[in-house]
PDB file of C-alpha atoms in Angstrom:
ATOM      1  CA  MET O   1     -23.870   3.834  31.404  1.00 57.00           C
ATOM      2  CA  SER O   2     -23.866   1.527  33.949  1.00 73.00           C
ATOM      3  CA  PRO O   3     -20.866   0.308  35.874  1.00 80.00           C
ATOM      4  CA  MET O   4     -21.325  -2.651  33.911  1.00 87.00           C
ATOM      5  CA  TRP O   5     -21.054  -1.213  30.653  1.00 86.00           C
ATOM      6  CA  ARG O   6     -18.471   1.040  31.843  1.00 86.00           C
ATOM      7  CA  ARG O   7     -16.335  -1.612  33.147  1.00 90.00           C
ATOM      8  CA  GLY O   8     -16.771  -3.876  30.193  1.00 92.00           C
ATOM      9  CA  VAL O   9     -15.674  -0.968  27.559  1.00 93.00           C
ATOM     10  CA  THR O  10     -12.984  -0.474  29.503  1.00 93.00           C
ATOM     11  CA  VAL O  11     -11.565  -3.854  29.550  1.00 94.00           C
ATOM     12  CA  LEU O  12     -12.467  -3.821  25.825  1.00 96.00           C
ATOM     13  CA  LEU O  13     -10.431  -0.466  25.358  1.00 96.00           C
ATOM     14  CA  VAL O  14      -7.584  -1.356  27.586  1.00 96.00           C
ATOM     15  CA  VAL O  15      -7.083  -4.731  25.707  1.00 97.00           C
ATOM     16  CA  VAL O  16      -6.570  -3.287  22.339  1.00 97.00           C
ATOM     17  CA  LEU O  17      -4.768  -0.636  23.628  1.00 97.00           C
ATOM     18  CA  LEU O  18      -1.935  -3.211  25.522  1.00 97.00           C
ATOM     19  CA  TYR O  19      -2.260  -5.045  22.111  1.00 96.00           C
ATOM     20  CA  GLY O  20      -2.007  -1.991  19.826  1.00 95.00           C
ATOM     21  CA  GLY O  21       1.192  -1.342  22.048  1.00 95.00           C
ATOM     22  CA  VAL O  22       2.751  -4.667  21.695  1.00 96.00           C
ATOM     23  CA  VAL O  23       2.161  -4.761  18.351  1.00 93.00           C
ATOM     24  CA  HIS O  24       3.976  -1.869  17.516  1.00 92.00           C
ATOM     25  CA  VAL O  25       6.894  -2.967  19.725  1.00 93.00           C
ATOM     26  CA  TYR O  26       7.015  -6.344  17.917  1.00 94.00           C
ATOM     27  CA  GLN O  27       6.943  -4.314  14.183  1.00 90.00           C
ATOM     28  CA  LEU O  28       9.740  -2.153  15.578  1.00 90.00           C
ATOM     29  CA  ALA O  29      11.659  -4.690  16.621  1.00 91.00           C
ATOM     30  CA  THR O  30      11.510  -6.998  13.773  1.00 92.00           C
ATOM     31  CA  SER O  31      11.799  -4.857  10.924  1.00 86.00           C
ATOM     32  CA  GLY O  32      14.961  -3.065  11.320  1.00 82.00           C
ATOM     33  CA  TRP O  33      16.100   0.364  10.852  1.00 83.00           C
ATOM     34  CA  PRO O  34      14.685   2.762   9.872  1.00 85.00           C
ATOM     35  CA  PRO O  35      11.116   1.527  11.692  1.00 87.00           C
ATOM     36  CA  TYR O  36       8.505   1.607   9.135  1.00 89.00           C
ATOM     37  CA  ALA O  37      10.472   2.366   5.393  1.00 89.00           C
ATOM     38  CA  TRP O  38       7.823   2.316   3.258  1.00 89.00           C
ATOM     39  CA  ALA O  39       5.850   4.848   5.535  1.00 91.00           C
ATOM     40  CA  PRO O  40       6.713   8.500   5.295  1.00 95.00           C
ATOM     41  CA  PRO O  41       8.822   9.945   7.780  1.00 95.00           C
ATOM     42  CA  TRP O  42       5.635  11.231   9.369  1.00 96.00           C
ATOM     43  CA  LEU O  43       3.471   8.232   9.401  1.00 95.00           C
ATOM     44  CA  ALA O  44       6.379   6.297  10.725  1.00 94.00           C
ATOM     45  CA  ALA O  45       7.231   8.860  13.474  1.00 95.00           C
ATOM     46  CA  TYR O  46       3.567   7.935  14.549  1.00 96.00           C
ATOM     47  CA  PHE O  47       3.422   4.711  14.730  1.00 94.00           C
ATOM     48  CA  THR O  48       7.121   4.390  16.284  1.00 95.00           C
ATOM     49  CA  ALA O  49       5.195   6.925  19.278  1.00 96.00           C
ATOM     50  CA  LEU O  50       2.311   4.536  19.191  1.00 96.00           C
ATOM     51  CA  THR O  51       5.044   2.021  21.034  1.00 95.00           C
ATOM     52  CA  ALA O  52       4.342   4.642  24.073  1.00 96.00           C
ATOM     53  CA  LEU O  53       1.119   5.916  23.563  1.00 97.00           C
ATOM     54  CA  ASP O  54      -1.175   2.971  23.509  1.00 97.00           C
ATOM     55  CA  PRO O  55       0.670   1.407  26.188  1.00 97.00           C
ATOM     56  CA  LEU O  56       0.079   4.866  28.435  1.00 97.00           C
ATOM     57  CA  ALA O  57      -3.794   5.489  27.048  1.00 97.00           C
ATOM     58  CA  ALA O  58      -4.413   1.948  28.633  1.00 97.00           C
ATOM     59  CA  PHE O  59      -2.408   2.780  31.860  1.00 96.00           C
ATOM     60  CA  LEU O  60      -4.620   5.556  32.340  1.00 95.00           C
ATOM     61  CA  LEU O  61      -7.616   4.397  31.013  1.00 94.00           C
ATOM     62  CA  TRP O  62      -7.556   1.221  34.013  1.00 93.00           C
ATOM     63  CA  ARG O  63      -6.821   3.774  36.607  1.00 92.00           C
ATOM     64  CA  ARG O  64      -9.184   5.628  35.911  1.00 87.00           C
ATOM     65  CA  ARG O  65      -8.056   8.816  35.059  1.00 88.00           C
ATOM     66  CA  PRO O  66     -10.261  11.277  33.082  1.00 81.00           C
ATOM     67  CA  THR O  67      -7.633  12.015  30.522  1.00 92.00           C
ATOM     68  CA  GLY O  68      -7.339   8.253  30.038  1.00 93.00           C
ATOM     69  CA  ALA O  69     -10.818   8.160  28.289  1.00 93.00           C
ATOM     70  CA  TYR O  70     -10.091  11.003  25.690  1.00 96.00           C
ATOM     71  CA  LEU O  71      -6.124   9.948  25.357  1.00 97.00           C
ATOM     72  CA  ALA O  72      -7.548   6.333  24.138  1.00 96.00           C
ATOM     73  CA  ALA O  73     -10.471   7.712  21.537  1.00 97.00           C
ATOM     74  CA  ALA O  74      -7.587  10.299  20.655  1.00 97.00           C
ATOM     75  CA  VAL O  75      -5.053   7.800  19.825  1.00 97.00           C
ATOM     76  CA  LEU O  76      -7.615   5.260  18.146  1.00 97.00           C
ATOM     77  CA  VAL O  77      -9.182   7.632  16.224  1.00 98.00           C
ATOM     78  CA  THR O  78      -5.556   8.723  14.355  1.00 97.00           C
ATOM     79  CA  ASP O  79      -5.108   4.998  14.597  1.00 96.00           C
ATOM     80  CA  ALA O  80      -7.763   4.454  12.912  1.00 97.00           C
ATOM     81  CA  LEU O  81      -6.560   7.982  10.257  1.00 97.00           C
ATOM     82  CA  ALA O  82      -3.385   6.519   9.715  1.00 96.00           C
ATOM     83  CA  ASN O  83      -3.994   2.618   9.569  1.00 93.00           C
ATOM     84  CA  ALA O  84      -6.355   4.184   6.511  1.00 94.00           C
ATOM     85  CA  TYR O  85      -3.785   6.448   4.971  1.00 95.00           C
ATOM     86  CA  ALA O  86      -1.476   3.335   4.819  1.00 92.00           C
ATOM     87  CA  THR O  87      -3.873   1.031   3.989  1.00 91.00           C
ATOM     88  CA  TYR O  88      -5.624   2.711   0.893  1.00 91.00           C
ATOM     89  CA  ALA O  89      -2.719   5.432  -0.619  1.00 92.00           C
ATOM     90  CA  LEU O  90       0.354   3.569   0.614  1.00 89.00           C
ATOM     91  CA  LEU O  91      -0.407   0.056   0.110  1.00 81.00           C
ATOM     92  CA  ASP O  92      -2.156  -2.407  -1.688  1.00 79.00           C
ATOM     93  CA  PRO O  93      -5.018  -3.386   0.357  1.00 76.00           C
ATOM     94  CA  ASP O  94      -5.353  -7.122   1.305  1.00 85.00           C
ATOM     95  CA  PRO O  95      -8.968  -8.588   2.587  1.00 90.00           C
ATOM     96  CA  ILE O  96      -7.107  -8.708   6.223  1.00 90.00           C
ATOM     97  CA  ALA O  97      -6.148  -5.347   5.959  1.00 86.00           C
ATOM     98  CA  ARG O  98      -9.060  -4.150   5.007  1.00 90.00           C
ATOM     99  CA  LEU O  99     -10.427  -5.614   8.238  1.00 92.00           C
ATOM    100  CA  ALA O 100      -8.217  -4.383  10.209  1.00 90.00           C
ATOM    101  CA  GLN O 101      -9.008  -1.273   9.319  1.00 91.00           C
ATOM    102  CA  ALA O 102     -12.513  -1.391  10.080  1.00 94.00           C
ATOM    103  CA  VAL O 103     -12.141  -3.203  13.244  1.00 95.00           C
ATOM    104  CA  ILE O 104      -9.987  -0.106  14.412  1.00 95.00           C
ATOM    105  CA  SER O 105     -12.559   2.466  12.835  1.00 96.00           C
ATOM    106  CA  ALA O 106     -15.181   0.405  14.798  1.00 96.00           C
ATOM    107  CA  LEU O 107     -12.912   0.476  17.826  1.00 96.00           C
ATOM    108  CA  ALA O 108     -12.117   4.154  17.636  1.00 97.00           C
ATOM    109  CA  LEU O 109     -15.776   5.170  17.507  1.00 97.00           C
ATOM    110  CA  ILE O 110     -16.477   2.981  20.151  1.00 95.00           C
ATOM    111  CA  ALA O 111     -13.713   5.238  23.117  1.00 95.00           C
ATOM    112  CA  VAL O 112     -15.245   8.302  21.136  1.00 96.00           C
ATOM    113  CA  ALA O 113     -19.131   7.351  22.154  1.00 94.00           C
ATOM    114  CA  ALA O 114     -17.796   6.164  25.320  1.00 93.00           C
ATOM    115  CA  ALA O 115     -15.327   8.853  26.292  1.00 92.00           C
ATOM    116  CA  PRO O 116     -17.836  11.283  28.332  1.00 91.00           C
ATOM    117  CA  ALA O 117     -18.803   7.846  29.657  1.00 87.00           C
ATOM    118  CA  LEU O 118     -15.596   6.883  31.038  1.00 86.00           C
ATOM    119  CA  HIS O 119     -14.408  10.417  31.573  1.00 77.00           C
ATOM    120  CA  ARG O 120     -16.913  10.161  34.965  1.00 71.00           C
ATOM    121  CA  ARG O 121     -15.667   8.521  37.902  1.00 60.00           C
ATOM    122  CA  PRO O 122     -18.821   6.419  39.520  1.00 52.00           C
ATOM    123  CA  ALA O 123     -19.833   7.830  42.503  1.00 40.00           C
ATOM    124  CA  PRO O 124     -18.161   5.110  46.006  1.00 40.00           C
TER     125      PRO O 124
END
């Protein structure tokens, strides 16, 4: 992966993860207690944990830490799976939810495919 592609993918994933963190903070701030009351406790706990995991993965990825690429991929893959379960098993999926699920899944695939290249630090 060329340095320009690496930088572009890194910026894309960092922006996506920061956006995800903001969305989860907003949902926690506006949904009352308990958060994600519509979801089973394990899923609500996972979505709540994303308020910390999303920004942590973004920070590590931005700082080019070796774990950042793999944490970002793990967060996006598990987020795609959790959202798929919520969208198709728990909720009545509307077109927006289906589109959002497709986007998260595509970003998860990009993160998984890019993780090995992002893990390696370029030579100085």
